XYZ file of N, CA and C in Angstrom:
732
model
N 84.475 121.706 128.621
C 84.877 120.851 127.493
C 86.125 120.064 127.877
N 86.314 118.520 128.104
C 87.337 117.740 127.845
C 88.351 117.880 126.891
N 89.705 118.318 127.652
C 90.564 118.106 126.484
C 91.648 117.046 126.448
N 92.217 116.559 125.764
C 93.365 115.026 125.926
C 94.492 116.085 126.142
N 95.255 115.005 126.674
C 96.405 115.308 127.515
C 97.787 114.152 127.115
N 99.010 114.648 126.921
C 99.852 113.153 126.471
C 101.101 113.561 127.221
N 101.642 112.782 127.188
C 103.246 112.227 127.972
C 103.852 112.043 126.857
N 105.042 112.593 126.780
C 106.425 111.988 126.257
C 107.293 110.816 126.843
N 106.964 109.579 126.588
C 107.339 108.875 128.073
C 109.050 108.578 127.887
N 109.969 108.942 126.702
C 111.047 108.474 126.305
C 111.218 109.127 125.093
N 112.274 110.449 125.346
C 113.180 111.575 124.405
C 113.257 110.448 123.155
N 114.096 109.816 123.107
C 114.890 109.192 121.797
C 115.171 107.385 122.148
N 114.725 106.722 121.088
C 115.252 105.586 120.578
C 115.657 105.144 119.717
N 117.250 104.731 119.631
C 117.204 104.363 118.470
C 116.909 102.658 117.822
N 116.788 102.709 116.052
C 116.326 102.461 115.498
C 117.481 101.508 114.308
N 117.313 100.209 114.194
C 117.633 99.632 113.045
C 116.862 99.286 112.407
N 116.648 99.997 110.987
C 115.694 99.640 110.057
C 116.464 98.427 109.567
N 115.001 97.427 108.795
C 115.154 96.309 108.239
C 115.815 96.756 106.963
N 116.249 95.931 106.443
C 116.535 96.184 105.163
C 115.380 95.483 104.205
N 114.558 96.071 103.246
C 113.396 95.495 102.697
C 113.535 95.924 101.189
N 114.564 96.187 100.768
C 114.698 96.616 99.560
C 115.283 95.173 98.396
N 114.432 94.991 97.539
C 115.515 93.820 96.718
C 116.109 94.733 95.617
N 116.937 94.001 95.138
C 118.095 94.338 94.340
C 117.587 93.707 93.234
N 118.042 94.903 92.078
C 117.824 94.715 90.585
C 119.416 93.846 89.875
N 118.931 93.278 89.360
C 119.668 92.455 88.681
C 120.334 93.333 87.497
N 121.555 93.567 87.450
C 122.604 94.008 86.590
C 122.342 93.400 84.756
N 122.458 94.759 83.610
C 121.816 94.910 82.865
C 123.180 93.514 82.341
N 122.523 92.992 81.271
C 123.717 91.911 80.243
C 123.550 91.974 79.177
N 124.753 93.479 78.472
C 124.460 93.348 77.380
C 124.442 92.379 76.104
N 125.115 91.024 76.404
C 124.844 89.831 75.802
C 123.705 89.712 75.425
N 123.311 89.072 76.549
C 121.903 88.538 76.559
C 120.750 89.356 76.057
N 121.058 91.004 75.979
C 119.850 91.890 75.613
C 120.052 91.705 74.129
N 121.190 91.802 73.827
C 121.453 91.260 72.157
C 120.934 90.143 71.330
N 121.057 89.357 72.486
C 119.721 88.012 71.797
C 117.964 87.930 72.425
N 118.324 89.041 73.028
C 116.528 89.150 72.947
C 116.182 88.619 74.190
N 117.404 88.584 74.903
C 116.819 87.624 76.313
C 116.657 88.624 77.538
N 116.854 89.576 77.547
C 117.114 90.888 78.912
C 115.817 90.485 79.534
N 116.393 90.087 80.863
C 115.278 90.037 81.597
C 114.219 91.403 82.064
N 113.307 91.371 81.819
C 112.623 92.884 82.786
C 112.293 92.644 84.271
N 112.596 94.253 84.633
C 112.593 93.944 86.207
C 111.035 94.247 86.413
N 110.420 93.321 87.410
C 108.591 93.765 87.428
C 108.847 95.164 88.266
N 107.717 95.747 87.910
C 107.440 96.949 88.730
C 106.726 96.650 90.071
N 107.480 97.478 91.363
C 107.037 96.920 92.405
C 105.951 97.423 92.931
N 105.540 99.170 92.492
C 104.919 99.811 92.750
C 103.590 100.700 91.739
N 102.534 99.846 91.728
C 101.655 100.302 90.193
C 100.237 100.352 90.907
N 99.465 101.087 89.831
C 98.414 101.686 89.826
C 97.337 100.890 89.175
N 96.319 100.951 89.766
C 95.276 99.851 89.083
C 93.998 100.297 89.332
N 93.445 100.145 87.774
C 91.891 101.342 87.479
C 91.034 100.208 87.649
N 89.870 100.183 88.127
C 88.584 99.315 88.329
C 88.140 99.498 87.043
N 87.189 98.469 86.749
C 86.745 97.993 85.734
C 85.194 98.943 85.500
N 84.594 99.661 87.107
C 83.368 99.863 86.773
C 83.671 101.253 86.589
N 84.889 101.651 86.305
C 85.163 103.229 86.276
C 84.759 103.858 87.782
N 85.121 103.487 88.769
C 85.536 104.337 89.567
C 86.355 104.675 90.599
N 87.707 104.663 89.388
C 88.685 104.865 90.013
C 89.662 104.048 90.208
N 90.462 104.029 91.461
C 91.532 102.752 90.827
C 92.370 102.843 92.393
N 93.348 102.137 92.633
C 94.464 102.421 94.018
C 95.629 101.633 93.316
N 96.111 102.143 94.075
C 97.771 102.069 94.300
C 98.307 100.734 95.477
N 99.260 99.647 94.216
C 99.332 98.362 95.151
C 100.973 98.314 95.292
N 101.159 98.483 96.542
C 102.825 98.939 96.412
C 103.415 97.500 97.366
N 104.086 96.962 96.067
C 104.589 95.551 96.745
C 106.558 95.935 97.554
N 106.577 96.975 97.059
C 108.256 97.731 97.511
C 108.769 97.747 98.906
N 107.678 97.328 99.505
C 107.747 97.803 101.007
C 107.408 96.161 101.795
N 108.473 96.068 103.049
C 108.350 94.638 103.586
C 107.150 93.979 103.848
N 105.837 94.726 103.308
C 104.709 93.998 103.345
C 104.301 95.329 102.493
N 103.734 94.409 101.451
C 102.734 95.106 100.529
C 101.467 96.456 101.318
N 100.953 97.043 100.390
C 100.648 98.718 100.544
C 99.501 98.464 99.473
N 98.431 98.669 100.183
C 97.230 99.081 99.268
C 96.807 100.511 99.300
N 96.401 101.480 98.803
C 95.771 102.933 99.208
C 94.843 102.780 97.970
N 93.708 102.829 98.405
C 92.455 103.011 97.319
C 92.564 104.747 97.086
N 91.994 105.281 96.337
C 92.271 106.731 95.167
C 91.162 107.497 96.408
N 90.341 107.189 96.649
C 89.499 108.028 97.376
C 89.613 107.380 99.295
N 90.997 107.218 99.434
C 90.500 106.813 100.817
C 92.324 107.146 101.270
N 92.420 107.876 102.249
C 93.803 108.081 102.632
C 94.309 107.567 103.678
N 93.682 106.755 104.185
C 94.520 104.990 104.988
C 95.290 104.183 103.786
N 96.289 103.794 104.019
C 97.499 102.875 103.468
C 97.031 101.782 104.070
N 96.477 100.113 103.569
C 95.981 99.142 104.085
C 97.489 98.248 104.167
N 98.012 97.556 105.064
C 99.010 96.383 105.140
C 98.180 95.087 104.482
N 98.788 94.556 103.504
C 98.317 92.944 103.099
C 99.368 92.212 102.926
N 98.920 90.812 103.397
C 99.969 89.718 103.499
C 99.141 88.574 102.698
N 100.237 88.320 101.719
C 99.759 87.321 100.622
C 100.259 85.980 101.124
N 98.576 85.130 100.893
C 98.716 83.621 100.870
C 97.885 83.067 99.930
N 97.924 82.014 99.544
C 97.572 81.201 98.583
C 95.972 80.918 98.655
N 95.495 80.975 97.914
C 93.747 81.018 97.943
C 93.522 79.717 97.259
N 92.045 79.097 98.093
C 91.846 77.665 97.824
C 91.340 77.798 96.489
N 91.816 77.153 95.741
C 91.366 76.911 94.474
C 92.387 77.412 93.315
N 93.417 77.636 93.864
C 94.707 78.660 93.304
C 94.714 79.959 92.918
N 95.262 80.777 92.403
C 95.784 81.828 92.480
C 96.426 82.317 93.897
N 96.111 83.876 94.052
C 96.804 84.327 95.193
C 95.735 85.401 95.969
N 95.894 85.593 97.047
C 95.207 86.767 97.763
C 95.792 87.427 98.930
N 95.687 88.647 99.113
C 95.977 89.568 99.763
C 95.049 90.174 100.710
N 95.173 89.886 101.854
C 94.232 90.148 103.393
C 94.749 91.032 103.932
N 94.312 91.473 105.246
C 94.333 92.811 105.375
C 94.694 92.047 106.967
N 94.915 93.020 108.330
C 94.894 92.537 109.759
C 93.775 91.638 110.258
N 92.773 92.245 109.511
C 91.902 91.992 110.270
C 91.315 90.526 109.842
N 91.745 90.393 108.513
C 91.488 88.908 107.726
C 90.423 89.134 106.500
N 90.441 90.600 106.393
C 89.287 90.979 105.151
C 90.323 90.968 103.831
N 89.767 89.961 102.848
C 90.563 89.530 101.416
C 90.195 90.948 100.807
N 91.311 91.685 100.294
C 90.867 93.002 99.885
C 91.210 92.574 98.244
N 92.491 91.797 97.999
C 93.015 91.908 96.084
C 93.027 89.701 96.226
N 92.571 89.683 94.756
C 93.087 88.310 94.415
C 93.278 88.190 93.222
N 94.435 87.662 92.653
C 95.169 87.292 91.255
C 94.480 86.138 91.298
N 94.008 85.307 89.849
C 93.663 84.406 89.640
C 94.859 83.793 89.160
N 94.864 82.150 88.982
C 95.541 81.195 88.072
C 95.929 81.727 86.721
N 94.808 82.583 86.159
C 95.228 82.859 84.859
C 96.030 84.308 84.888
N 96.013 85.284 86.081
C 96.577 86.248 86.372
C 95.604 87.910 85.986
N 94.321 87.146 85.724
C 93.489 88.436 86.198
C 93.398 88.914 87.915
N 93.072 90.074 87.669
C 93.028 90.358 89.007
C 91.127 90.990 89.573
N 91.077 91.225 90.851
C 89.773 91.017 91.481
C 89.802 92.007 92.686
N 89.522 93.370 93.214
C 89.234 93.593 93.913
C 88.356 93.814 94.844
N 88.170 93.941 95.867
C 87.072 94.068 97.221
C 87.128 95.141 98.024
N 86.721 96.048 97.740
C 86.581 97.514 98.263
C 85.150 97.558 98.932
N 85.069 98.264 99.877
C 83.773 98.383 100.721
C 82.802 98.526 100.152
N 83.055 99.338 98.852
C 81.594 99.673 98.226
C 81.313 98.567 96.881
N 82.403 97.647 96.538
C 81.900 96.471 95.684
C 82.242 94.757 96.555
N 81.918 94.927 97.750
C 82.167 93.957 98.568
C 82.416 92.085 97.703
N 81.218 91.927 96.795
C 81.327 91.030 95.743
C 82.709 91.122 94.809
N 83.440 91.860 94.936
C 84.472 92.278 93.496
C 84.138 93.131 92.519
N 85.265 93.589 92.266
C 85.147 94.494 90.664
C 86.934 93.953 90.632
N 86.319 93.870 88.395
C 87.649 93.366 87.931
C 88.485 94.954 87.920
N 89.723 94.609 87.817
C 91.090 95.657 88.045
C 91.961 95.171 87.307
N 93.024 95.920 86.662
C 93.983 95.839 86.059
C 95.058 96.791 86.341
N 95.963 96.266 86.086
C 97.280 97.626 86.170
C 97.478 98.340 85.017
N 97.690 99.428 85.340
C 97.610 100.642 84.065
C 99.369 101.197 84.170
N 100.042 101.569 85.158
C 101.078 101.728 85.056
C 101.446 102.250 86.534
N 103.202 102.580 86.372
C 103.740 102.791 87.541
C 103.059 103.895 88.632
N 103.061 103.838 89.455
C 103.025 104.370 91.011
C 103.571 105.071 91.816
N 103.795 105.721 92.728
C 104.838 106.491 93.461
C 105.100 105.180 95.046
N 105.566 104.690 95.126
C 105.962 103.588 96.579
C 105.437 104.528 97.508
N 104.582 104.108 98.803
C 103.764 104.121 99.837
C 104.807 104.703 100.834
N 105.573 105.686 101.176
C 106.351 105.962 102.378
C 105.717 107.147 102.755
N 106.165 107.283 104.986
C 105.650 108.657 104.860
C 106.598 109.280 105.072
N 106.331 110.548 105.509
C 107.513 111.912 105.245
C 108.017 111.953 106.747
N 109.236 111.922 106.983
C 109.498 112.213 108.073
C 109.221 112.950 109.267
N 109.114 112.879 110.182
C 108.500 113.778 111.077
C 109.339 114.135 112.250
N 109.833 115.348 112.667
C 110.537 116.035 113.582
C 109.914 115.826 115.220
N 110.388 115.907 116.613
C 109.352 115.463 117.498
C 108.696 116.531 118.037
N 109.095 117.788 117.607
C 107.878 119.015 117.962
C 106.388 118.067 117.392
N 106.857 118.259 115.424
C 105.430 117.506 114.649
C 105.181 116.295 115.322
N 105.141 115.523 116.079
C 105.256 114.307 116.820
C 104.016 114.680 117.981
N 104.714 115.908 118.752
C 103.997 116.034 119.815
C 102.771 116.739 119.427
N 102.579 117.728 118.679
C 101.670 118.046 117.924
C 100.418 117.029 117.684
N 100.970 116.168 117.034
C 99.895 114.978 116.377
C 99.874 114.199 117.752
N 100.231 113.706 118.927
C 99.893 113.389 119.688
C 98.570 114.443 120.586
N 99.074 115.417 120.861
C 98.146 116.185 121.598
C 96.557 116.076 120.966
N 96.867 116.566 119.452
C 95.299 116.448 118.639
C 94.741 115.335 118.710
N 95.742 114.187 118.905
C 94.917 112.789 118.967
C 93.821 113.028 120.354
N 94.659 112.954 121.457
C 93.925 112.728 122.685
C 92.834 114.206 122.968
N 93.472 115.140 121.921
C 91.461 116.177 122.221
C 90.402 115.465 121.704
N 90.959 114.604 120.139
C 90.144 114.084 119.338
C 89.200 113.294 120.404
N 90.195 112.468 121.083
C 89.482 111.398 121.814
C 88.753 111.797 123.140
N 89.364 112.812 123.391
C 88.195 113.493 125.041
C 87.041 113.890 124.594
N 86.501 114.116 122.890
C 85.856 114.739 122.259
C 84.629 113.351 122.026
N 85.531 112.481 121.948
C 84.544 111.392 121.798
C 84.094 110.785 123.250
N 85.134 110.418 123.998
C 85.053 109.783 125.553
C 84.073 110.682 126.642
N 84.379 111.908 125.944
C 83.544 112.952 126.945
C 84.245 113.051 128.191
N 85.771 112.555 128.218
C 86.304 112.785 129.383
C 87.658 112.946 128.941
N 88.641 113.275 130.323
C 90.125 113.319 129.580
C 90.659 112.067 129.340
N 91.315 112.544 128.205
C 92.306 111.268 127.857
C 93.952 110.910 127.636
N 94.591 110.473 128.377
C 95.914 110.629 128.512
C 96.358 109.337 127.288
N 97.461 110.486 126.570
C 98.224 109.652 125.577
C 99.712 109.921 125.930
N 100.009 108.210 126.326
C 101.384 108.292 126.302
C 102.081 107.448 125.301
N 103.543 107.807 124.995
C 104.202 107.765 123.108
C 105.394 107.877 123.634
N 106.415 106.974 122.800
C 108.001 106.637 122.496
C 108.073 107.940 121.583
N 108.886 108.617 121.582
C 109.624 109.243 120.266
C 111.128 108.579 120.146
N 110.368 108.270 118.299
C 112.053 107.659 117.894
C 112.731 108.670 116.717
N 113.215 108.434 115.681
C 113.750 108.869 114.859
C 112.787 109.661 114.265
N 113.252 110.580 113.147
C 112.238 111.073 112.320
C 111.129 109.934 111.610
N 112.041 109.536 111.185
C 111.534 107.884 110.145
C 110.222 107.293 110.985
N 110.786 106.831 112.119
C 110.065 106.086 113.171
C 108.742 106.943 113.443
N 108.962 107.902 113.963
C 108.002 109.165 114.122
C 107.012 109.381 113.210
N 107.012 109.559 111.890
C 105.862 109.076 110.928
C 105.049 108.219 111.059
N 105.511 107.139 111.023
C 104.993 105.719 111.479
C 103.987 106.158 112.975
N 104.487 106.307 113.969
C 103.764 106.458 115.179
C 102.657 107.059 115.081
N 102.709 108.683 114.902
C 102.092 109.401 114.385
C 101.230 109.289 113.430
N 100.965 108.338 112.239
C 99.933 107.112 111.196
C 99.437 106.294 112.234
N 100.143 106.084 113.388
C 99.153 104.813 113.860
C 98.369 105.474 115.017
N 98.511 107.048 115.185
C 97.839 107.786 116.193
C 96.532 108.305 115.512
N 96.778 108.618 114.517
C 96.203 108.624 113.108
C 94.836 107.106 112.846
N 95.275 105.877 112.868
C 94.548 105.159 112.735
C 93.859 105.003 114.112
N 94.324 105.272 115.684
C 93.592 105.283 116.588
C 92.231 106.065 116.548
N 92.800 107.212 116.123
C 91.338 108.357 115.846
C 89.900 107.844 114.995
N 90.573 107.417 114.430
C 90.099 106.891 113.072
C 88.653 105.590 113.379
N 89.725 104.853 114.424
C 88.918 103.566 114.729
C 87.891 103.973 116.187
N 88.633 104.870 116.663
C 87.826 105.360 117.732
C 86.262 106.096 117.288
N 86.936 106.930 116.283
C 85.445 107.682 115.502
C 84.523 106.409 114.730
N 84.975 105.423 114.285
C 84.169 103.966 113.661
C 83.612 103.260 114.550
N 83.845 103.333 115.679
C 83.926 102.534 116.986
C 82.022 102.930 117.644
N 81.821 102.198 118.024
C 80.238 102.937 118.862
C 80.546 103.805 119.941
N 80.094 104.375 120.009
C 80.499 105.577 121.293
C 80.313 105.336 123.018
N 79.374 103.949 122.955
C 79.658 103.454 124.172
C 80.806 102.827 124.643
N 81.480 102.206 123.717
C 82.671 101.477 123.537
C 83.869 102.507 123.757
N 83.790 103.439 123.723
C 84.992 104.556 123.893
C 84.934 105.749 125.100
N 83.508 105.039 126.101
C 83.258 106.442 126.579
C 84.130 106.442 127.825
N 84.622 104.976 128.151
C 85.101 105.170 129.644
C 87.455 104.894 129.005
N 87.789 105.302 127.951
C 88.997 105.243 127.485
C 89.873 106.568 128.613
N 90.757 106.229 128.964
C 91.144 107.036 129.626
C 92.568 107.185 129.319
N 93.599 106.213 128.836
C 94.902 106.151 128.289
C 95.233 105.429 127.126
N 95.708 106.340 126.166
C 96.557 105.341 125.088
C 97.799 105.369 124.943
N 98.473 104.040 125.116
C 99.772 104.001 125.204
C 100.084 103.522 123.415
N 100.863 104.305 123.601
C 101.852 104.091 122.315
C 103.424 103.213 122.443
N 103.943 102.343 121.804
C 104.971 102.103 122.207
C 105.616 100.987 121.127
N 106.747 100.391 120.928
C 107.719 100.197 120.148
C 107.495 98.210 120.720
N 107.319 98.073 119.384
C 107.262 96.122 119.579
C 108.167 95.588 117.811
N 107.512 94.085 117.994
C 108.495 93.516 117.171
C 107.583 93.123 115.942
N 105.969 93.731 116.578
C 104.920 93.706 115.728
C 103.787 94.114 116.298
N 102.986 94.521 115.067
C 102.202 96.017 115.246
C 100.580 94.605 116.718
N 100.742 95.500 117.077
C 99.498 95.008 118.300
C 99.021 95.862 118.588
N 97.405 95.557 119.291
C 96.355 96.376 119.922
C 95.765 95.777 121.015
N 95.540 96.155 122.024
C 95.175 95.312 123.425
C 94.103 96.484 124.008
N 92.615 96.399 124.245
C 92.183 97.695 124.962
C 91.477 96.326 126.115
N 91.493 97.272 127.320
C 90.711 96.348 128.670
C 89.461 97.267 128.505
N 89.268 98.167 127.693
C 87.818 98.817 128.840
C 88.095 100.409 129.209
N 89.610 100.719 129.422
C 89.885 101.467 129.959
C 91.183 102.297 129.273
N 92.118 101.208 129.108
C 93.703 101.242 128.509
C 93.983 101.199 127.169
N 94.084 101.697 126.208
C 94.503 101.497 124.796
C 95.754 101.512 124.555
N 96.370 100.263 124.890
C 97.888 99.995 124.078
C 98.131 99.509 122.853
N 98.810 100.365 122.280
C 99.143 100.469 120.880
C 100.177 100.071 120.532
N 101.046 98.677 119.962
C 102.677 98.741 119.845
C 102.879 98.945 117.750
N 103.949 99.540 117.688
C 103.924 99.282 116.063
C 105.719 98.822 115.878
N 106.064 98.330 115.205
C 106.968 97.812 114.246
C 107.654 98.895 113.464
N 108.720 100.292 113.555
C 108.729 101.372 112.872
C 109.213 100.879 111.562
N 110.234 99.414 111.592
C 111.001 99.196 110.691
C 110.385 98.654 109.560
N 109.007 98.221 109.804
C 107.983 97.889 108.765
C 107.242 98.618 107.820
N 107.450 99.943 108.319
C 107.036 100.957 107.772
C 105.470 100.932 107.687
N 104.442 101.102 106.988
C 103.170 100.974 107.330
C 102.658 99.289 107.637
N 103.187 98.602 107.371
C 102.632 97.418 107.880
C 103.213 97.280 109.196
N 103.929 98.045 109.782
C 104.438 97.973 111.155
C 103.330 98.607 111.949
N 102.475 99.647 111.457
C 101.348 99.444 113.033
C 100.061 99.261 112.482
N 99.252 98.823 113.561
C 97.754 98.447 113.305
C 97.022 99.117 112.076
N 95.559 98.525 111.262
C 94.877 99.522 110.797
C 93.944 99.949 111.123
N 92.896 100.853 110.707
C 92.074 101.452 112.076
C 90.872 100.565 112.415
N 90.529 100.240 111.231
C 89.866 98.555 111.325
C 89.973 97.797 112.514
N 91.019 97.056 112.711
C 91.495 96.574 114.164
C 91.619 97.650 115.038
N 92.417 98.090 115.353
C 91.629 99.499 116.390
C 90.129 99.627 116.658
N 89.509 99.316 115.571
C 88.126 99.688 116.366
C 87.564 98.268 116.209
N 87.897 97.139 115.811
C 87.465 95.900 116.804
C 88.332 95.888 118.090
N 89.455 96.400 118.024
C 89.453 96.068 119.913
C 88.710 97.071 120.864
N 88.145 98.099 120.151
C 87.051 98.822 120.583
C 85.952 98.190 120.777
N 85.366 97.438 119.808
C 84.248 97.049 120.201
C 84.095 95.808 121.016
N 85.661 95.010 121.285
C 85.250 94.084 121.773
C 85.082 94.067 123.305
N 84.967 95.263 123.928
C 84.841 95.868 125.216
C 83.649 96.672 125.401
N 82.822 96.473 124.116
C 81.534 97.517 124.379
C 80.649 97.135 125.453
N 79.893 97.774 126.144
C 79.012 97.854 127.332
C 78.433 97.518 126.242
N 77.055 96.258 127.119
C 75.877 96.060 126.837
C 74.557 96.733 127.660
């Protein structure tokens, strides 16, 4: 039986997180006296589908918005641009429109299983999309399981080599070792059989590059989940190396 194998290629880096937090505007009790107090929007809310089943969590708190559908435990990155015909929409890496606000400010989601849309609404607040810190024992841990995962699929060994940064940072890595598995298991199995290294490593934005052979992985720690790939992309750069 093949088992994966990983490198620590670099103890410690450190880390300046972005600052991605906005600031609430200071209460005026004047102005609340005449009825004018502004409300602060909620950045982080919950939103039930229309066909009853179920609902996700759209967490705008974080330097790029956070989707997590209720039955699916990938955190999606979306970056909002303007949709022809107005309103707004929210895409994913890969360019799949997952949420769109209309002009009038209904909203529209696209989940795998209502590909056409189902209407959505917000029902109320949310818990914000962060993960839990991770120590680099738990680091190396989740590295090792990655690369059995993947000798399990490759049918051969697979060497994973990984930055350890901060705790903070370390979550992050560890989610995007997480989405490797992920895209590797989505991936066709010819497409993964000759993988022999995945490099993990620290960029200025989340990237995926595979030749055939090499799986380099860079993520963004300071982005927090929109800082590395989703497994989606991971397993198109899987497939775009598949043997015919």
């Amino acid at each position: 039986m093949k088992r994966g194998i990983f490198a620590l290629l670099v103890l410690s880096v450190g880390l300046c997180a972005l600052g991605t937090g906005e600031g609430f505007a200071q209460s005026n009790p004047f102005r609340r006296m005449l009825g004018q107090e502004i409300q602060t929007v909620e950045r982080s809310l919950w939103f039930e589908r229309a066909d009853g089943r179920g609902g996700f969590t759209f967490d705008r708190s974080a330097s790029m918005p956070l989707i997590r559908a209720d039955d699916d435990d990938e955190i999606l990155a979306v970056h909002q641009v303007r949709a022809s015909g107005g309103g707004e929409i929210w895409i994913t890496d890969t360019g799949r429109m997952l949420l769109r606000q209309s002009n009038l400010g209904g909203w529209t989601y696209f989940p795998t299983d209502r590909p056409d849309g189902v209407i959505v609404e917000p029902v109320g607040q949310a818990q914000p999309l962060a993960a839990e810190p991770m120590d680099g024992e738990a680091l190396e841990r989740a590295a090792s399981e990655m690369a059995h995962a993947l000798a399990q699929i490759s049918r051969q060994e697979v060497l994973a080599e990984l930055t350890a940064l901060d705790p903070e940072g370390n979550a992050y890595m560890a989610d995007a070792m997480r989405m490797v598995r992920r895209g590797a298991d989505l991936a066709p199995r010819r497409s993964v059989r000759d993988l022999e290294v995945v490099r993990l490593g620290v960029a200025e934005a989340p990237q995926v590059r595979y030749d055939g052979q090499v799986l380099d992985v860079s993520i963004a720690p300071a982005l927090g989940y929109g800082g590395r790939p989703s497994s989606a992309l991971v397993r198109r750069s899987f497939e775009s190396h598949t043997p015919r």
